[in-house]
CSV table of N, CA and C in Angstrom, one decimal:
chain,number,residue,atom,x,y,z
A,727,UNK,N,1.0,-1.2,0.1
A,727,UNK,CA,-0.1,-0.2,0.0
A,727,UNK,C,1.0,1.1,0.0
A,728,UNK,N,2.3,1.3,-0.2
A,728,UNK,CA,3.1,2.0,-0.3
A,728,UNK,C,3.4,3.2,1.2
A,729,UNK,N,3.1,2.3,1.8
A,729,UNK,CA,3.1,2.7,3.3
A,729,UNK,C,4.2,2.5,4.3
A,730,UNK,N,5.0,3.6,4.7
A,730,UNK,CA,6.2,3.6,5.3
A,730,UNK,C,6.3,4.1,6.7
A,731,UNK,N,7.1,3.6,7.8
A,731,UNK,CA,7.0,4.0,9.2
A,731,UNK,C,7.9,5.1,8.9
A,732,UNK,N,8.0,6.2,9.3
A,732,UNK,CA,8.5,7.3,9.6
A,732,UNK,C,10.2,7.0,9.7
A,733,UNK,N,10.4,6.4,10.9
A,733,UNK,CA,11.6,5.8,11.4
A,733,UNK,C,11.5,4.0,11.9
A,734,UNK,N,12.3,3.5,11.3
A,734,UNK,CA,12.4,2.0,11.6
A,734,UNK,C,13.8,1.5,12.1
A,735,UNK,N,14.0,1.0,13.7
A,735,UNK,CA,14.9,0.8,14.1
A,735,UNK,C,15.5,-1.1,13.6
A,736,UNK,N,16.6,-0.9,13.3
A,736,UNK,CA,17.1,-2.3,12.9
A,736,UNK,C,17.6,-3.0,14.0
A,737,UNK,N,17.6,-3.9,14.2
A,737,UNK,CA,19.2,-4.8,15.5
A,737,UNK,C,19.8,-5.4,14.5
A,738,UNK,N,21.1,-5.1,15.1
A,738,UNK,CA,22.1,-6.1,14.1
A,738,UNK,C,22.5,-7.3,14.5
A,739,UNK,N,22.1,-7.5,15.9
A,739,UNK,CA,21.8,-9.2,16.3
A,739,UNK,C,21.4,-9.7,15.7
A,740,UNK,N,19.9,-9.6,15.2
A,740,UNK,CA,19.1,-10.2,14.8
A,740,UNK,C,18.9,-10.0,12.9
A,741,UNK,N,19.3,-8.9,12.8
A,741,UNK,CA,18.9,-8.6,11.2
A,741,UNK,C,17.7,-7.9,11.0
A,742,UNK,N,16.9,-7.8,11.8
A,742,UNK,CA,15.1,-7.5,12.0
A,742,UNK,C,15.1,-6.1,12.3
A,743,UNK,N,13.8,-5.4,11.3
A,743,UNK,CA,13.4,-4.6,11.9
A,743,UNK,C,12.4,-4.8,13.3
A,744,UNK,N,12.8,-3.7,14.3
A,744,UNK,CA,12.5,-4.3,15.5
A,744,UNK,C,11.7,-3.2,16.1
A,745,UNK,N,11.7,-1.8,15.4
A,745,UNK,CA,10.7,-1.0,16.3
A,745,UNK,C,10.3,0.3,14.9
A,746,UNK,N,9.2,0.5,14.8
A,746,UNK,CA,8.5,1.3,14.0
A,746,UNK,C,8.0,2.1,14.9
A,747,UNK,N,8.5,3.4,14.4
A,747,UNK,CA,8.1,4.9,15.2
A,747,UNK,C,7.5,5.6,13.6
A,748,UNK,N,6.3,6.1,14.2
A,748,UNK,CA,5.3,6.6,13.2
A,748,UNK,C,5.0,8.3,13.8
A,749,UNK,N,5.6,9.4,12.8
A,749,UNK,CA,5.7,10.6,13.4
A,749,UNK,C,4.6,11.3,13.2
A,750,UNK,N,3.3,12.0,13.7
A,750,UNK,CA,2.5,13.0,13.2
A,750,UNK,C,2.2,14.2,13.9
A,751,UNK,N,1.9,15.1,13.0
A,751,UNK,CA,1.8,16.7,13.2
A,751,UNK,C,0.5,17.0,13.5
A,752,UNK,N,-0.5,16.5,12.6
A,752,UNK,CA,-1.8,17.1,12.4
A,752,UNK,C,-2.4,16.3,12.1
A,753,UNK,N,-1.8,15.6,11.0
A,753,UNK,CA,-2.4,14.5,9.8
A,753,UNK,C,-3.2,13.3,10.8
A,754,UNK,N,-4.3,12.7,10.7
A,754,UNK,CA,-4.9,11.2,11.4
A,754,UNK,C,-3.9,10.3,10.9
A,755,UNK,N,-4.2,9.2,11.5
A,755,UNK,CA,-4.1,7.9,11.1
A,755,UNK,C,-4.2,7.4,9.9
A,756,UNK,N,-3.8,7.1,8.8
A,756,UNK,CA,-4.3,6.9,7.4
A,756,UNK,C,-5.1,5.5,7.6
A,757,UNK,N,-6.4,5.5,6.8
A,757,UNK,CA,-7.3,4.5,6.7
A,757,UNK,C,-8.3,4.8,7.7
A,758,UNK,N,-9.3,3.9,8.0
A,758,UNK,CA,-10.3,4.3,8.9
A,758,UNK,C,-9.4,3.7,10.2
A,759,UNK,N,-10.6,3.9,11.5
A,759,UNK,CA,-9.6,3.2,12.7
A,759,UNK,C,-9.4,1.4,13.0
A,760,UNK,N,-10.5,1.0,12.4
A,760,UNK,CA,-10.4,0.1,12.3
A,760,UNK,C,-9.6,-1.1,11.3
A,761,UNK,N,-8.6,-0.3,10.3
A,761,UNK,CA,-7.5,-0.5,9.5
A,761,UNK,C,-6.3,0.3,9.5
A,762,UNK,N,-5.9,0.9,10.5
A,762,UNK,CA,-5.4,2.0,10.4
A,762,UNK,C,-3.9,1.7,9.9
A,763,UNK,N,-3.2,2.6,9.4
A,763,UNK,CA,-1.5,2.5,9.5
A,763,UNK,C,-1.0,1.6,10.4
A,764,UNK,N,-1.2,2.1,11.6
A,764,UNK,CA,-0.5,1.7,12.8
A,764,UNK,C,-1.1,0.5,13.3
A,765,UNK,N,-2.0,0.1,12.9
A,765,UNK,CA,-2.4,-1.7,12.9
A,765,UNK,C,-1.8,-2.1,11.4
A,766,UNK,N,-1.5,-2.0,10.6
A,766,UNK,CA,-0.7,-2.4,9.5
A,766,UNK,C,0.5,-2.8,10.0
A,767,UNK,N,1.3,-1.5,10.8
A,767,UNK,CA,2.4,-1.8,11.1
A,767,UNK,C,2.7,-2.6,12.1
A,768,UNK,N,1.9,-3.1,13.0
A,768,UNK,CA,2.0,-4.0,14.1
A,768,UNK,C,1.8,-5.5,13.3
A,769,UNK,N,1.0,-5.7,12.7
A,769,UNK,CA,0.8,-6.6,11.9
A,769,UNK,C,2.2,-7.1,10.8
A,770,UNK,N,2.4,-6.4,10.4
A,770,UNK,CA,3.5,-6.3,9.7
A,770,UNK,C,5.1,-7.1,10.4
A,771,UNK,N,5.2,-6.3,11.6
A,771,UNK,CA,6.0,-6.3,12.5
A,771,UNK,C,5.8,-7.9,12.9
A,772,UNK,N,4.7,-7.9,13.3
A,772,UNK,CA,4.4,-9.6,13.9
A,772,UNK,C,5.0,-10.7,12.6
A,773,UNK,N,4.5,-10.3,11.2
A,773,UNK,CA,4.7,-11.1,10.7
A,773,UNK,C,6.5,-11.3,9.7
A,774,UNK,N,7.0,-10.4,10.2
A,774,UNK,CA,8.3,-10.1,9.5
A,774,UNK,C,9.7,-10.1,10.5
A,775,UNK,N,9.0,-10.5,11.6
A,775,UNK,CA,10.4,-10.5,12.8
A,775,UNK,C,9.8,-12.0,13.9
A,776,UNK,N,10.5,-11.9,14.6
A,776,UNK,CA,10.6,-13.3,15.5
A,776,UNK,C,10.7,-12.4,16.8
A,777,UNK,N,9.6,-13.4,17.5
A,777,UNK,CA,9.5,-12.8,19.1
A,777,UNK,C,11.2,-12.7,19.7
A,778,UNK,N,11.5,-13.9,19.8
A,778,UNK,CA,13.0,-14.1,20.6
A,778,UNK,C,13.9,-14.9,19.2
A,779,UNK,N,14.8,-13.9,18.8
A,779,UNK,CA,15.5,-14.3,17.6
A,779,UNK,C,16.5,-15.4,18.3
A,780,UNK,N,17.0,-16.3,17.5
A,780,UNK,CA,18.0,-17.2,17.5
A,780,UNK,C,19.2,-16.9,17.2
A,781,UNK,N,19.7,-15.8,17.0
A,781,UNK,CA,20.6,-15.1,16.9
A,781,UNK,C,22.1,-15.5,17.8
A,782,UNK,N,21.3,-15.5,18.9
A,782,UNK,CA,22.4,-15.7,20.3
A,782,UNK,C,23.2,-14.3,20.5
A,783,UNK,N,22.5,-13.3,19.9
A,783,UNK,CA,23.0,-11.8,20.3
A,783,UNK,C,22.0,-11.3,21.5
A,784,UNK,N,22.4,-9.8,21.7
A,784,UNK,CA,21.4,-9.3,22.3
A,784,UNK,C,20.4,-8.4,21.1
A,785,UNK,N,19.4,-9.2,21.7
A,785,UNK,CA,18.1,-8.8,20.3
A,785,UNK,C,17.3,-7.6,21.5
A,786,UNK,N,17.0,-6.5,20.4
A,786,UNK,CA,16.3,-5.3,21.0
A,786,UNK,C,15.0,-5.7,21.2
A,787,UNK,N,13.8,-5.4,22.2
A,787,UNK,CA,12.8,-5.5,21.9
A,787,UNK,C,12.0,-5.0,21.0
A,788,UNK,N,10.9,-6.1,20.6
A,788,UNK,CA,10.1,-5.3,19.1
A,788,UNK,C,9.0,-4.3,20.0
A,789,UNK,N,8.4,-3.1,19.2
A,789,UNK,CA,7.7,-2.0,19.4
A,789,UNK,C,7.3,-0.9,18.8
A,790,UNK,N,5.9,-0.7,18.6
A,790,UNK,CA,5.3,0.1,17.5
A,790,UNK,C,5.0,1.4,18.6
A,791,UNK,N,5.4,2.3,18.1
A,791,UNK,CA,5.3,3.9,18.7
A,791,UNK,C,4.6,5.0,18.2
A,792,UNK,N,4.2,5.6,18.7
A,792,UNK,CA,3.5,7.1,17.7
A,792,UNK,C,3.8,8.0,18.5
A,793,UNK,N,4.4,9.0,17.7
A,793,UNK,CA,5.3,10.0,18.3
A,793,UNK,C,4.5,11.7,17.4
A,794,UNK,N,3.6,12.6,18.6
A,794,UNK,CA,2.8,13.0,18.2
A,794,UNK,C,2.6,14.4,19.2
A,795,UNK,N,2.6,15.6,18.9
A,795,UNK,CA,2.2,16.5,20.3
A,795,UNK,C,0.9,16.1,21.1
A,796,UNK,N,0.8,16.6,21.8
A,796,UNK,CA,-0.6,16.3,23.0
A,796,UNK,C,-1.7,17.2,22.0
A,797,UNK,N,-1.4,17.8,21.6
A,797,UNK,CA,-2.8,18.1,20.5
A,797,UNK,C,-3.5,17.2,20.0
A,798,UNK,N,-2.5,16.6,18.6
A,798,UNK,CA,-2.6,15.5,18.2
A,798,UNK,C,-3.8,14.4,18.6
A,799,UNK,N,-3.0,14.3,20.1
A,799,UNK,CA,-3.6,12.9,21.0
A,799,UNK,C,-5.1,13.3,21.5
A,800,UNK,N,-5.1,14.4,21.4
A,800,UNK,CA,-6.1,15.3,22.2
A,800,UNK,C,-7.7,15.6,20.7
A,801,UNK,N,-7.2,15.6,19.8
A,801,UNK,CA,-8.3,15.6,18.8
A,801,UNK,C,-9.1,14.6,18.9
A,802,UNK,N,-10.4,14.6,18.8
A,802,UNK,CA,-11.5,13.3,19.0
A,802,UNK,C,-11.0,12.2,17.9
A,803,UNK,N,-10.9,12.5,16.6
A,803,UNK,CA,-10.9,11.5,15.6
A,803,UNK,C,-9.5,10.3,15.8
A,804,UNK,N,-8.5,11.5,16.1
A,804,UNK,CA,-7.2,10.6,16.6
A,804,UNK,C,-7.1,10.0,17.9
A,805,UNK,N,-7.7,10.7,18.9
A,805,UNK,CA,-7.8,9.6,20.1
A,805,UNK,C,-8.6,8.5,20.2
A,806,UNK,N,-9.7,8.6,19.1
A,806,UNK,CA,-10.5,7.6,19.1
A,806,UNK,C,-10.0,6.8,18.5
A,807,UNK,N,-9.2,6.9,17.3
A,807,UNK,CA,-8.3,5.9,16.4
A,807,UNK,C,-7.2,5.1,17.5
A,808,UNK,N,-6.5,6.1,18.1
A,808,UNK,CA,-5.1,5.8,18.6
A,808,UNK,C,-6.1,4.6,20.1
A,809,UNK,N,-7.1,5.3,20.5
A,809,UNK,CA,-7.8,4.5,21.7
A,809,UNK,C,-7.9,2.9,21.0
A,810,UNK,N,-8.8,3.1,20.7
A,810,UNK,CA,-9.2,1.8,19.6
A,810,UNK,C,-8.2,0.6,19.5
A,811,UNK,N,-7.0,1.0,18.8
A,811,UNK,CA,-6.0,0.5,18.5
A,811,UNK,C,-5.4,-0.1,19.7
A,812,UNK,N,-5.0,0.6,20.9
A,812,UNK,CA,-4.3,0.2,22.3
A,812,UNK,C,-5.3,-0.7,23.0
A,813,UNK,N,-6.8,-0.5,22.8
A,813,UNK,CA,-7.8,-1.5,23.2
A,813,UNK,C,-7.7,-2.8,22.6
A,814,UNK,N,-8.0,-2.9,21.4
A,814,UNK,CA,-8.1,-4.0,20.7
A,814,UNK,C,-7.0,-4.8,20.1
A,815,UNK,N,-5.4,-4.5,20.4
A,815,UNK,CA,-4.3,-5.3,20.2
A,815,UNK,C,-3.5,-5.1,21.2
A,816,UNK,N,-3.6,-4.5,22.4
A,816,UNK,CA,-2.5,-4.4,23.4
A,816,UNK,C,-2.3,-5.8,23.8
A,817,UNK,N,-3.4,-6.7,24.1
A,817,UNK,CA,-3.3,-7.9,24.5
A,817,UNK,C,-2.4,-8.7,23.4
A,818,UNK,N,-2.5,-8.7,22.2
A,818,UNK,CA,-2.1,-9.3,21.0
A,818,UNK,C,-0.6,-9.1,21.5
A,819,UNK,N,-0.3,-7.4,21.3
A,819,UNK,CA,1.1,-7.3,21.2
A,819,UNK,C,2.1,-8.0,22.5
A,820,UNK,N,1.2,-8.0,23.6
A,820,UNK,CA,2.3,-8.3,24.8
A,820,UNK,C,1.9,-9.5,25.0
A,821,UNK,N,1.3,-10.6,24.2
A,821,UNK,CA,1.4,-11.7,24.1
A,821,UNK,C,2.9,-12.1,23.2
A,822,UNK,N,3.3,-11.1,22.3
A,822,UNK,CA,3.8,-11.4,21.4
A,822,UNK,C,5.4,-10.8,21.3
A,823,UNK,N,5.7,-10.2,22.6
A,823,UNK,CA,6.5,-9.5,22.8
A,823,UNK,C,6.5,-8.3,22.3
A,824,UNK,N,5.6,-7.5,22.0
A,824,UNK,CA,5.7,-6.2,21.2
A,824,UNK,C,5.1,-5.0,22.3
A,825,UNK,N,6.0,-4.1,22.7
A,825,UNK,CA,5.4,-2.7,23.2
A,825,UNK,C,4.8,-2.1,22.3
A,826,UNK,N,3.6,-1.2,22.7
A,826,UNK,CA,2.8,-0.3,22.1
A,826,UNK,C,3.1,1.2,23.4
A,827,UNK,N,3.3,2.1,22.3
A,827,UNK,CA,3.6,3.0,23.3
A,827,UNK,C,3.3,4.5,22.7
A,828,UNK,N,3.4,5.4,23.3
A,828,UNK,CA,2.9,6.8,22.7
A,828,UNK,C,3.9,8.2,23.3
A,829,UNK,N,4.5,8.6,22.2
A,829,UNK,CA,5.8,9.7,22.8
A,829,UNK,C,5.2,11.3,22.3
A,830,UNK,N,5.1,11.9,23.5
A,830,UNK,CA,4.4,12.9,23.4
A,830,UNK,C,5.4,14.3,23.1
A,831,UNK,N,5.5,15.0,21.9
A,831,UNK,CA,6.4,16.0,21.1
A,831,UNK,C,5.8,17.0,21.6
A,832,UNK,N,7.1,18.2,21.7
A,832,UNK,CA,6.6,19.4,21.7
A,832,UNK,C,6.2,20.2,20.6
A,833,UNK,N,5.6,20.9,20.7
A,833,UNK,CA,5.1,21.4,19.1
A,833,UNK,C,6.2,22.1,17.9
A,834,UNK,N,7.1,22.7,18.7
A,834,UNK,CA,8.5,22.4,18.0
A,834,UNK,C,9.0,21.6,17.3
A,835,UNK,N,9.3,20.6,18.0
A,835,UNK,CA,10.1,19.0,17.5
A,835,UNK,C,9.0,18.6,16.2
A,836,UNK,N,7.7,18.8,16.0
A,836,UNK,CA,7.5,18.0,14.8
A,836,UNK,C,7.4,19.0,13.4
């Protein structure tokens, strides 16, 4: 679908992309709240990386992070989509060793 997370951290030990960070300023999450880009990123991460890599090295934990100013999280549509994601997928993410989180940025940082 042409989507790419804004920041991807790759682990040298496993050779896998382990952390996806999506950065928002004012734009909402792509697609609907039921199939948003953040949901797609989680599913992609689960499909393309292992929970515990067998590489033997120090493997970083997997994560999906959303970075945005507090005003982004406060907007009703954004709040609803993000809350839906957390409520629906937190248990699945936890069971497969993926951290879900949000980073509140200052307006100047975006």
